[in-house]
C-alpha atoms as one frame of an Amber mdcrd trajectory, in Angstrom:
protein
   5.958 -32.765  37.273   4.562 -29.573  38.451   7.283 -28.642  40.081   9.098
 -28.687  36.746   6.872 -27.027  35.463   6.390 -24.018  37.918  10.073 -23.493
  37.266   9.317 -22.794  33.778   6.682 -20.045  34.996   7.368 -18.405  31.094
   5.714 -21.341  29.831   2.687 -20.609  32.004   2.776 -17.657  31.559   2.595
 -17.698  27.341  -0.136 -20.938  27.752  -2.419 -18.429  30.253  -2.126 -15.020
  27.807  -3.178 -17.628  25.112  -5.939 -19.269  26.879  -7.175 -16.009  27.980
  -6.703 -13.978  24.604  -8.759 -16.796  23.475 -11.683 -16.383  25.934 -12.048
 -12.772  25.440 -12.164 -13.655  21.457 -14.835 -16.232  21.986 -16.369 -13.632
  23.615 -16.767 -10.999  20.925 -17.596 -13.984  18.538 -21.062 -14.389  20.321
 -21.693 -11.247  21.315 -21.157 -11.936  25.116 -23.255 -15.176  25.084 -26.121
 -13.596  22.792 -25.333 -16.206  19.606 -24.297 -19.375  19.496 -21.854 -20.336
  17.756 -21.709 -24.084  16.740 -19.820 -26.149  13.404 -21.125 -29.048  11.331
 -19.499 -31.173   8.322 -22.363 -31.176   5.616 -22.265 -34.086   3.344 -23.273
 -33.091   0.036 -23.137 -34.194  -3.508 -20.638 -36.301  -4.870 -19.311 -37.973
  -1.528 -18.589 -34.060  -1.023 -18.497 -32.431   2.522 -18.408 -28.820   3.433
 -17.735 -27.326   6.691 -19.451 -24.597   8.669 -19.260 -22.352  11.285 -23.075
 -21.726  12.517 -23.902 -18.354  14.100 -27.550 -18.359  16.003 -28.544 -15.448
  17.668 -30.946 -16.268  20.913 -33.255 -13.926  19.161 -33.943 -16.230  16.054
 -36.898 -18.766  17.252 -39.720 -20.130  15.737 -41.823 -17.505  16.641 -39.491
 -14.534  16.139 -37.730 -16.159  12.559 -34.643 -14.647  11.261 -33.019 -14.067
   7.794 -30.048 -16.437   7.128 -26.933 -15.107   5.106 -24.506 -17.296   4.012
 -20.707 -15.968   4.419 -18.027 -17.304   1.467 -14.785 -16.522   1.674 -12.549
 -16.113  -1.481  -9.323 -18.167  -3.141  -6.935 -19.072  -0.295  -9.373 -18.334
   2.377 -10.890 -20.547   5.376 -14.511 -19.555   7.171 -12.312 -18.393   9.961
 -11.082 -15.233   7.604 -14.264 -13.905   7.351 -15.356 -14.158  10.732 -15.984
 -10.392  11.171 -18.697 -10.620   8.647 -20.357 -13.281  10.316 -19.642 -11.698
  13.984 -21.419  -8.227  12.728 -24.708  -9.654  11.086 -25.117 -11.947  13.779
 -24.971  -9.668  16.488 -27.445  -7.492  14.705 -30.275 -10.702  14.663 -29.325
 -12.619  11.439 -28.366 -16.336  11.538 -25.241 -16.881   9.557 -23.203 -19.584
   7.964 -19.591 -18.981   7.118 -18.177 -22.137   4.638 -14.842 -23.500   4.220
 -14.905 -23.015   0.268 -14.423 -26.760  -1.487 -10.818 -27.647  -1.096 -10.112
 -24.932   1.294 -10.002 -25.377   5.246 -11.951 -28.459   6.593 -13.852 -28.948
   3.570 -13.507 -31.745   0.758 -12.204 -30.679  -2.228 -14.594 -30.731  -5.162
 -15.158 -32.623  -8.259 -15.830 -29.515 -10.186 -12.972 -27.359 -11.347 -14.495
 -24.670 -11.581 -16.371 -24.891  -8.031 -17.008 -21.392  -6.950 -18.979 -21.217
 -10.095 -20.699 -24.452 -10.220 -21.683 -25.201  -6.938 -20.780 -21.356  -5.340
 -18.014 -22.928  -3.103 -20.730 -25.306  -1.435 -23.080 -22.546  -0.677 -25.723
 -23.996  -3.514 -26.171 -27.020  -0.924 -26.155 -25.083   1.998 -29.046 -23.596
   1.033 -30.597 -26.163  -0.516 -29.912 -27.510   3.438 -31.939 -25.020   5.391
 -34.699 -24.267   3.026 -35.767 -27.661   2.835 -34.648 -28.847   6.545 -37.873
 -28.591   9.228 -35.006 -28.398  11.536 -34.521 -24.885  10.854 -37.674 -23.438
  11.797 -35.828 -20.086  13.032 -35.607 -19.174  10.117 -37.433 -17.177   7.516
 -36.976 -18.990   4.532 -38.019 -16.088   2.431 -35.383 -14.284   3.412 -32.040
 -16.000   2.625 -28.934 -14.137   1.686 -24.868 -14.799   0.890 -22.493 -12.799
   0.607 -18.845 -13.116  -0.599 -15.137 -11.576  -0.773 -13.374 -12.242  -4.314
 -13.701 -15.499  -5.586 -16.313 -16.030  -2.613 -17.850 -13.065  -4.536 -18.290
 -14.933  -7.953 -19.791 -17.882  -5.711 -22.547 -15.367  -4.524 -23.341 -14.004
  -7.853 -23.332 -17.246  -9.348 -25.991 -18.548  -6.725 -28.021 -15.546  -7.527
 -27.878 -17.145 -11.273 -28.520 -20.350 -10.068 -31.756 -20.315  -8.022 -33.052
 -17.316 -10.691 -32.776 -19.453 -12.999 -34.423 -22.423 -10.637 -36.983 -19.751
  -9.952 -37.422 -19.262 -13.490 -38.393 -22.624 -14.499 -40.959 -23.621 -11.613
 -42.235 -19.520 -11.580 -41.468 -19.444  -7.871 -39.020 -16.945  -6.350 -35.460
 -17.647  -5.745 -34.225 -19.579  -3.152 -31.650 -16.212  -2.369 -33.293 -12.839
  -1.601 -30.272 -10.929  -1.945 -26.795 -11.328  -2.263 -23.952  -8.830  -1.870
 -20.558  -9.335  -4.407 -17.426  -8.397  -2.585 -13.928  -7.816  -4.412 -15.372
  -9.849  -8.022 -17.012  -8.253 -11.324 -15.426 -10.152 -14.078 -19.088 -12.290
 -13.814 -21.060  -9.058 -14.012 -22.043 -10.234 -17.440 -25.786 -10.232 -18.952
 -25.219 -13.787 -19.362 -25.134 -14.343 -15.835 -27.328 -11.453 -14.749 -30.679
 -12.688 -17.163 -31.281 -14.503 -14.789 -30.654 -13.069 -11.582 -33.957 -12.888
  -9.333 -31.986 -11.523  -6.067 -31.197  -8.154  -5.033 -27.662  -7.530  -5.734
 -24.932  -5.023  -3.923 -21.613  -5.017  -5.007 -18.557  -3.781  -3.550 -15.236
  -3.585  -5.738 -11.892  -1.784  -3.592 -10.905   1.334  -6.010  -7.258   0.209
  -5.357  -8.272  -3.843  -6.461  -4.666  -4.995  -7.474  -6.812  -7.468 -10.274
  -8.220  -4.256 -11.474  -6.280  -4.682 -14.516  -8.549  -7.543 -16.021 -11.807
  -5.492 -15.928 -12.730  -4.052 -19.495 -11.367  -0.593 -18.617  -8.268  -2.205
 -16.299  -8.862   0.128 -13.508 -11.025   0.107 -10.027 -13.086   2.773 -10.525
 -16.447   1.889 -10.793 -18.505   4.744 -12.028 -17.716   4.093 -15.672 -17.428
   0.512 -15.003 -18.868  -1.449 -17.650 -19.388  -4.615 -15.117 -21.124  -2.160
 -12.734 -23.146  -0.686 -15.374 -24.381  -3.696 -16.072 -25.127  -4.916 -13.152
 -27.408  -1.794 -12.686 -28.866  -1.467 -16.180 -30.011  -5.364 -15.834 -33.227
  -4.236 -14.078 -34.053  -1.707 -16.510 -35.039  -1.293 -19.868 -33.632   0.558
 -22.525 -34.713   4.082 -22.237 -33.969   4.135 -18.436 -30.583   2.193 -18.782
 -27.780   4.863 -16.915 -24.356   5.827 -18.225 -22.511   6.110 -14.995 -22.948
   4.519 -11.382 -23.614   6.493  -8.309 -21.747   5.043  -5.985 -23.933   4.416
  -2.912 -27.085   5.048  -4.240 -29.915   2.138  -4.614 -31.497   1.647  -7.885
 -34.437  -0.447  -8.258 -37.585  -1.716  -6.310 -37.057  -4.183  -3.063 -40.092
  -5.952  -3.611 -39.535  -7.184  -6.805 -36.096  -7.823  -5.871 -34.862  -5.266
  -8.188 -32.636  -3.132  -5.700 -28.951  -2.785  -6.738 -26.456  -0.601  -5.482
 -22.606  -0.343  -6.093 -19.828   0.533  -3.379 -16.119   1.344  -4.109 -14.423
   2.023  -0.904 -10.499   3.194  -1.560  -8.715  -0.334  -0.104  -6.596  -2.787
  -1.640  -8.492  -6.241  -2.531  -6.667  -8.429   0.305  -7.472  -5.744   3.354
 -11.120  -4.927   1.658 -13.109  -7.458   4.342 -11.065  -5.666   7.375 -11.722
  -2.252   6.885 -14.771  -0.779   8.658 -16.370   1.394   5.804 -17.115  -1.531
   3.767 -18.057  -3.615   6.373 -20.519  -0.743   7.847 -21.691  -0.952   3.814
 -22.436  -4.563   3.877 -24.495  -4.598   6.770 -26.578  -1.172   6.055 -27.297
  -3.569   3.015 -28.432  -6.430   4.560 -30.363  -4.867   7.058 -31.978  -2.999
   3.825 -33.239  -5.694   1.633 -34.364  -7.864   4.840 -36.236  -4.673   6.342
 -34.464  -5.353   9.384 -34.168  -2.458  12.293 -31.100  -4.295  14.716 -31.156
  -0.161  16.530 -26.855  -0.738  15.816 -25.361   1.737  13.726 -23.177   0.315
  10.823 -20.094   1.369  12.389 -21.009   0.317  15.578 -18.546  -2.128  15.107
 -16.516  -5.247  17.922 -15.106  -7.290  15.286 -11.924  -5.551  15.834 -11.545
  -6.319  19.246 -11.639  -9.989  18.307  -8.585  -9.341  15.796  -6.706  -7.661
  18.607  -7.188 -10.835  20.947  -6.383 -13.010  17.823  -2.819 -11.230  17.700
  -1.930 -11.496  20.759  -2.730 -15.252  20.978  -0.703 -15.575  17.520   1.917
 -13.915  18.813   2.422 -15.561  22.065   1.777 -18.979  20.427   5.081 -17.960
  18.475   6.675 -17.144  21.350   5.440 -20.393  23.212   7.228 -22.851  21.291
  10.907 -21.273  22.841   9.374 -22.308  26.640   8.241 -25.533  25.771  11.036
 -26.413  23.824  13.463 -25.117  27.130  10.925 -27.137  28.887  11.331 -30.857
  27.195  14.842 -30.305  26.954  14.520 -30.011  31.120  14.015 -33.831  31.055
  16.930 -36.051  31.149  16.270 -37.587  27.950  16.561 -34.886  26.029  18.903
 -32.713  28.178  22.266 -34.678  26.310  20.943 -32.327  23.358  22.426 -29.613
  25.038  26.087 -28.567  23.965  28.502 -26.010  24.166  27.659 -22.863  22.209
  30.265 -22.775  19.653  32.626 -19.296  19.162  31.027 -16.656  17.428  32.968
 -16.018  14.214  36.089 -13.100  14.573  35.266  -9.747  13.450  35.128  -8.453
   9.842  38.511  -7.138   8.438  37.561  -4.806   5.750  37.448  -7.070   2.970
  35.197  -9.424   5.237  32.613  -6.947   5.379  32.439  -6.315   1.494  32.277
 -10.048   1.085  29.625 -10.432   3.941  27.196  -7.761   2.082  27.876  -8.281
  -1.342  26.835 -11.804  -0.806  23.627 -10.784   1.493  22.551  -8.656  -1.367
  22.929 -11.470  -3.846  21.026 -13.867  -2.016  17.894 -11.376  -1.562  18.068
 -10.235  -5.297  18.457 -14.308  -6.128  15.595 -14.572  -3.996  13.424 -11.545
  -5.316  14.240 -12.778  -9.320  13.301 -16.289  -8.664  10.266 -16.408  -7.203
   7.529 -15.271  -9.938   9.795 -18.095 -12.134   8.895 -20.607  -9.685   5.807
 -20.034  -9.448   5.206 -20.620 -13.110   7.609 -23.807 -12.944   5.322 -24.886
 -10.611   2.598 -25.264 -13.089   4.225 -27.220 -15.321   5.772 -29.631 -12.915
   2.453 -29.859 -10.720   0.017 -30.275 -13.471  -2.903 -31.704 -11.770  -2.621
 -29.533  -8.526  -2.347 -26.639 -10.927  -5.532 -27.753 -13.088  -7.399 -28.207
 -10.060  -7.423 -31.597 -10.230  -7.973 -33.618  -7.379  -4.219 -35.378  -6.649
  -1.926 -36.660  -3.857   0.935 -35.449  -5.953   1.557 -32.240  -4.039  -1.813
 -31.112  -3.866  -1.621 -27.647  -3.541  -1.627 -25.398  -5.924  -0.117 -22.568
  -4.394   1.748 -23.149  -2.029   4.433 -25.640  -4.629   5.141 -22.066  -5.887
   6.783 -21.294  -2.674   8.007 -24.738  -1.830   9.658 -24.598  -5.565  11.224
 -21.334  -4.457  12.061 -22.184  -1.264  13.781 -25.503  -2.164  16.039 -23.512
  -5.054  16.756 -20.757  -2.139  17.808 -23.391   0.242  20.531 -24.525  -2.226
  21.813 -21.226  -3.316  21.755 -20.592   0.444  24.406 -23.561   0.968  26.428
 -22.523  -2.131  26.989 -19.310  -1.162  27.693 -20.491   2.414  30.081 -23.142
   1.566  31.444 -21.128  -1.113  32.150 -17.833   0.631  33.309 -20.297   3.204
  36.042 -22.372   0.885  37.111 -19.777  -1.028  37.805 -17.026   2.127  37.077
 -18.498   5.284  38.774 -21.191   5.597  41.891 -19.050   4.787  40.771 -16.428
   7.723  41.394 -19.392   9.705  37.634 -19.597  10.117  36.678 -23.990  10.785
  33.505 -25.693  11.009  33.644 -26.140  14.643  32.278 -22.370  14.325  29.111
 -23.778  13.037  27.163 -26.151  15.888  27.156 -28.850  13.385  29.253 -31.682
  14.618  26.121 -34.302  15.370  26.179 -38.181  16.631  23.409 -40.321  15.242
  21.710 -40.977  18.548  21.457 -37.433  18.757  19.859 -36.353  15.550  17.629
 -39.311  16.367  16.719 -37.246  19.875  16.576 -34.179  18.275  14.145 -35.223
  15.652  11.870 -36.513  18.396  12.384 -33.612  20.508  10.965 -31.663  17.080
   7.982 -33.608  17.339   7.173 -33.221  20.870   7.300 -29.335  20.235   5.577
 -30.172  17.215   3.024 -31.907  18.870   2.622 -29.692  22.118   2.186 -26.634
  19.851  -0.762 -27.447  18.263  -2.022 -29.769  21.490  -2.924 -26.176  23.281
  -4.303 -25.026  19.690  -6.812 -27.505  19.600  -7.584 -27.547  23.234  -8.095
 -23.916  23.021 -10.350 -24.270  19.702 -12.543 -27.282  21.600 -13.002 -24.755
  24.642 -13.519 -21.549  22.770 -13.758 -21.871  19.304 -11.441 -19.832  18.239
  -7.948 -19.961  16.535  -4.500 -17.932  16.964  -5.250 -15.534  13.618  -5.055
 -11.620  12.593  -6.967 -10.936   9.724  -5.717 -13.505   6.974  -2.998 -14.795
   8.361  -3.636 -17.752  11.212  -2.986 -20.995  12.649  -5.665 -23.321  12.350
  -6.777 -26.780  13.360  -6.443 -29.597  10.944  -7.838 -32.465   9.638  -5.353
 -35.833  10.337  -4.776 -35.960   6.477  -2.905 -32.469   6.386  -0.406 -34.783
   8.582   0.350 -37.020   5.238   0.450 -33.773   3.393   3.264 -32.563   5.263
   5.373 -34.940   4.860   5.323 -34.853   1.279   6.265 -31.088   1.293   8.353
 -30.997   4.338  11.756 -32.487   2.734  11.762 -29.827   0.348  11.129 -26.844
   2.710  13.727 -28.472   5.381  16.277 -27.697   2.881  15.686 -23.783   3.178
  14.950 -24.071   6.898  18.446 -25.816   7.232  20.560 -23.686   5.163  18.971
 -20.374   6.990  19.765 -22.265   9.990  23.348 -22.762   9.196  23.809 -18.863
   7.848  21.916 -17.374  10.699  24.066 -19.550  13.397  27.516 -19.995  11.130
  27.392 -17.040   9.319  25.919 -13.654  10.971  27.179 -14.652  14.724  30.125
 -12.088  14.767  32.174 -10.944  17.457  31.204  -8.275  19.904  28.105  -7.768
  17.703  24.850  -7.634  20.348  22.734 -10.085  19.711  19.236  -8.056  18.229
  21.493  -6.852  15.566  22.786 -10.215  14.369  19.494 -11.613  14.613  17.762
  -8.391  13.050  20.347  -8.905   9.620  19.110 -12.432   9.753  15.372 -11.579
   9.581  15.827  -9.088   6.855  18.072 -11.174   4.846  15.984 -13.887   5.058
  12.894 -11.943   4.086  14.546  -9.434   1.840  14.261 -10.452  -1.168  10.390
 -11.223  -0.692   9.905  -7.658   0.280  11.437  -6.298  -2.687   8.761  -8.408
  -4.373   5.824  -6.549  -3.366   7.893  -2.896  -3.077   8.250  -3.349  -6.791
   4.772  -4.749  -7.196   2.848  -1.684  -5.322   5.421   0.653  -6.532   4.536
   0.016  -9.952   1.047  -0.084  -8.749   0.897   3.373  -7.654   2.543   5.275
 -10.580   1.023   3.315 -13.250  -2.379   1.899 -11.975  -1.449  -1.921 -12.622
   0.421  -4.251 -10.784   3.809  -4.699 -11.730   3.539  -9.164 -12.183  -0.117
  -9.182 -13.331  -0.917 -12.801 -14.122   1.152 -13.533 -11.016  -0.896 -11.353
  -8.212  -2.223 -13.991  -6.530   1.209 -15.381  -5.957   2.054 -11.697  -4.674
  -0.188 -11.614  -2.202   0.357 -14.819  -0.786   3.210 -12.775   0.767   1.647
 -10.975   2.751   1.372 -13.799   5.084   4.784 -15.975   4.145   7.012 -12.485
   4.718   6.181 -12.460   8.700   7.269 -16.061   8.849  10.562 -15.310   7.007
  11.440 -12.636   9.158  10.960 -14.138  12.469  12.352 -17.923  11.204  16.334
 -16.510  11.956  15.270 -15.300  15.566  13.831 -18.920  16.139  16.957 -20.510
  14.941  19.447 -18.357  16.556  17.238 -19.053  19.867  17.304 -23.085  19.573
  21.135 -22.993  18.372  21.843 -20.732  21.940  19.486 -23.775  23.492  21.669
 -26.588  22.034  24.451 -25.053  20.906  23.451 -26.867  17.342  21.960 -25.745
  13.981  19.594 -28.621  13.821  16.853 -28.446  16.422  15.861 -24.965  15.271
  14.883 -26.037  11.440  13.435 -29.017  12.805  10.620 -27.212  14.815  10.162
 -24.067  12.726   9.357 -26.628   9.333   7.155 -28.975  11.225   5.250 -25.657
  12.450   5.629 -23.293   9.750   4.626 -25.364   6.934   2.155 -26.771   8.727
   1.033 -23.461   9.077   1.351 -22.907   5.185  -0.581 -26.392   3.654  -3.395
 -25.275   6.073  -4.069 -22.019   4.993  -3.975 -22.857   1.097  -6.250 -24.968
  -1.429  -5.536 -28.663  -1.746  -7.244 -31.135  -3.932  -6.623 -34.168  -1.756
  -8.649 -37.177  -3.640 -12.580 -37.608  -1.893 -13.152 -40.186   0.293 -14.845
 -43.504  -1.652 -17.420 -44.543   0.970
């Protein structure tokens, strides 16, 4: 055996750079050993459970106590996202706790629909936790803080509500000192703010691409009605202001008074990464908790853990090539392997126009039909869509894109089979061209094979997370350890996704392998047709952004910027099934791994309102 494996040293290769990547990561996440960094399930109301990521600096004892902030991510967001937050105040003394929001990550989902305003994404218990827990006696339980990034946002302003009004009925103070509001200020309302007892900073990206639902539908702040309000909440009539200086503190810290409103020039998704804010957030903290850490605010490492998060994302991609090469080394598997089939003749004229004409029509198809889909999905996937708690595809977003991808997949195979029947076949063109001539036995072999990849794949992900705590991610997009019902979950979306998988499969491999064409071409045509039309998407969404100020598909934003991380994976999916179909000279292993992976990939980084366990 390791003999067999030493000859596949580009397997050990991609397993060390990940293993490694991940090390320096875990590195930069404690500060070189100066905070620990530790996770716990929290059971909490309602046969709830959140998860957390705990951040203890060696500073914080009983005798030198701490503040504690509380980290919340936003809609479509795990604790792992935020991590940069958590990795900055903690290295600067403060103990932090970054959630998995309800129904989001590791944590249950919620029986409150509306959870990020009820029960501020599980943060309200958190707190509740450690002020009441001895266990915590590092500490200072007069100093207690959360913070939040869009909907994670609303959760900290809503806590701020919460315990002031808490406070307000025993006439103690409020559980939260001071919270900072990231990326929300549709709840900057005086019906919420009455009874705020916190200090409150808020931070709202000039370029917000939901600017369009605040009262004057743009990011600026200044004039802001939400961030007038905010400030004129502490004061009474005669001082109230009529526009916000940005940066400046208004208030008193000691009654818990202080306010101050940031609007750094970023666009809402990208808002957390970008060191200005960040540097903002901290000088804040450090602020209201009179707390010297001798860093400057943009004396910043987070970055560097990003950098080793790419890498190991990247090489993780690349990994599953090796191992596949590798399993198919073994005897069992190595029947799999076939002759690769011709490449198709080259274009005559008329071939070409037919090749592009239909490569445009499929990205435009593509580009027209996904905002469609994703309201389909709403009224096909009620529950999921109501934020009900369901096994009938649980998750919200992501049946948008299955929707899409499913109708995709099958214009995919009518255009293939149609450009096929009504030209090819006349060009003399046969489907022994395609790799798709398959016995029984071996589908059966190559569906196992899929699973062993499968399997393997995520095997060194959560060894890797159990040695270093860390997973393969760049800012928002990552690949994340899972709990064992995510495995159910797939296979309820996974039929419908195979479809698109398997019909770019049979394009990429039957379709765009032309004669005398190099290979990084062909493959290059394949990961911009396949992504194409999902690019044109958010071209004509920012496009419209920047001449008119709103977004072009308002209601549908949040669906837009799901793409951000569903483009890379569209792109790349062609190389990874040209690559398997050179491996087995067939279409099928290649959609077999990539859906198991990549959608494993998707239901992990999404909500889902999986039903809570009955104990």
């Amino acid at each position: 055996m390791i003999k067999k494996i030493l000859e596949h040293k580009f397997l050990v290769i991609c397993l060390f750079v990940i293993l490694i990547s991940n090390f320096f990561g875990s590195l930069v996440q404690s500060s070189k050993g100066k905070v620990e960094v530790t996770s716990f399930i929290l059971p909490t109301q309602n046969n709830q459970s959140l998860a957390v990521d705990f951040f203890k600096p060696v500073s914080a004892t009983e005798e030198n106590k701490a503040p504690f902030i509380v980290v919340i991510p936003g809609f479509q967001r795990s604790k792992e996202a935020l991590s940069n937050i958590a990795i900055e105040l903690s290295r600067r003394g403060f103990v932090v706790a970054s959630i998995d929001p309800y129904a989001q990550g590791l944590s249950s989902s919620s029986m409150s629909k509306r959870s990020a305003t009820t029960e501020g994404y599980g943060m309200f218990a958190l707190v509740e936790h450690v002020y009441q827990e001895e266990r915590y006696n590092f500490i200072d339980k007069n100093k207690i803080g959360a913070t939040g990034h869009s909907a994670g946002g609303n959760a900290a302003i809503r806590g701020a509500n919460y315990f002031g009004s808490k406070a307000i009925q025993s006439g103690s103070l409020s559980k939260l000192h001071s919270v900072y509001v990231s990326g929300y200020v549709l709840t900057m309302r005086d019906s919420v703010l009455k009874d705020v007892r916190s200090n409150v900073g808020m931070s709202y990206a000039l370029y917000d691409e939901g600017a369009y639902r605040n009262e004057l539908k743009n990011g600026d702040m200044r004039l802001a009605p939400e961030a007038l309000r905010l400030v004129n909440s502490i004061f009474n009539k005669e001082s109230k202001i009529k526009e916000v200086e940005i940066g400046h503190y208004y208030g008193d810290l000691e009654n818990r008074t202080l306010r101050i409103v940031h609007n750094e020039a970023v666009l809402h998704p990208f808002q957390p990464y970008n060191k200005i804010a960040t540097a903002n957030q901290i000088e804040y903290f450090e602020k209201v908790f009179s707390h010297d850490s001798k860093l400057d605010t943009m004396n910043q490492i987070w970055q560097w853990k990003e950098l080793f998060g790419l890498i190991s994302l990247i090489i993780a991609f690349i990994s599953i090539i090796p191992i596949a090469r590798f399993l198919l080394s073994f005897s069992f598997f190595s029947s799999l392997i076939k002759p690769i089939p011709p490449a198709l003749p080259k274009h005559s004229r008329n071939g070409k126009i037919i090749f592009w004409s239909l490569f445009f029509l499929g990205a435009s198809i593509a580009c027209f039909s996904y905002i469609p889909m994703s309201e389909l999905s709403k009224e096909l996937f009620v529950a999921a869509s109501s934020r009900e708690q369901t096994w009938f595809f649980p998750q919200r977003m992501n049946n948008a894109v299955m929707l899409w991808a499913f109708f995709n997949g099958i214009i995919g195979l009518l255009i293939f089979f149609g450009s096929y029947y009504f030209y090819g076949r006349h060009q003399g063109i046969t489907p022994n061209f395609w790799g798709a001539s398959i016995s029984n036995s071996e589908l059966l072999k190559t569906i196992l094979l899929s699973l062993c990849v499968f399997i393997s794949y995520y095997l060194v992900l959560f060894l890797s997370y159990y040695l270093f705590h860390i997973d393969y991610r760049f800012w928002f997009m990552g690949v994340r350890i899972f709990q064992p019902e995510m495995l159910l979950v797939l296979l309820i979306y996974i039929p419908f996704f195979f479809l698109f998988f398997f019909s770019n499969s049979l394009r990429v491999n039957g379709a765009m392998r032309i004669e005398g064409q190099p290979e990084w071409i062909s493959m290059l045509i394949g990961g911009i047709g396949n992504s194409l039309g999902l690019i044109l998407i958010i071209i004509i969404q920012y496009v419209s952004f920047a001449y008119t100020g709103t977004v072009f598909w308002t209601d549908g934003w949040l669906y837009i910027n799901l793409l951000f991380a569903v483009v890379p994976m569209m792109f790349i999916l062609p190389y990874f099934n040209r690559y398997f179909f050179r491996m087995t000279g067939r279409i099928y292993l290649g959609p077999m791994v990539t859906s198991l992976i990549f959608i494993m990939i998707l239901i992990t980084n999404t909500v889902c309102y999986l039903p809570l366990k009955q104990f």
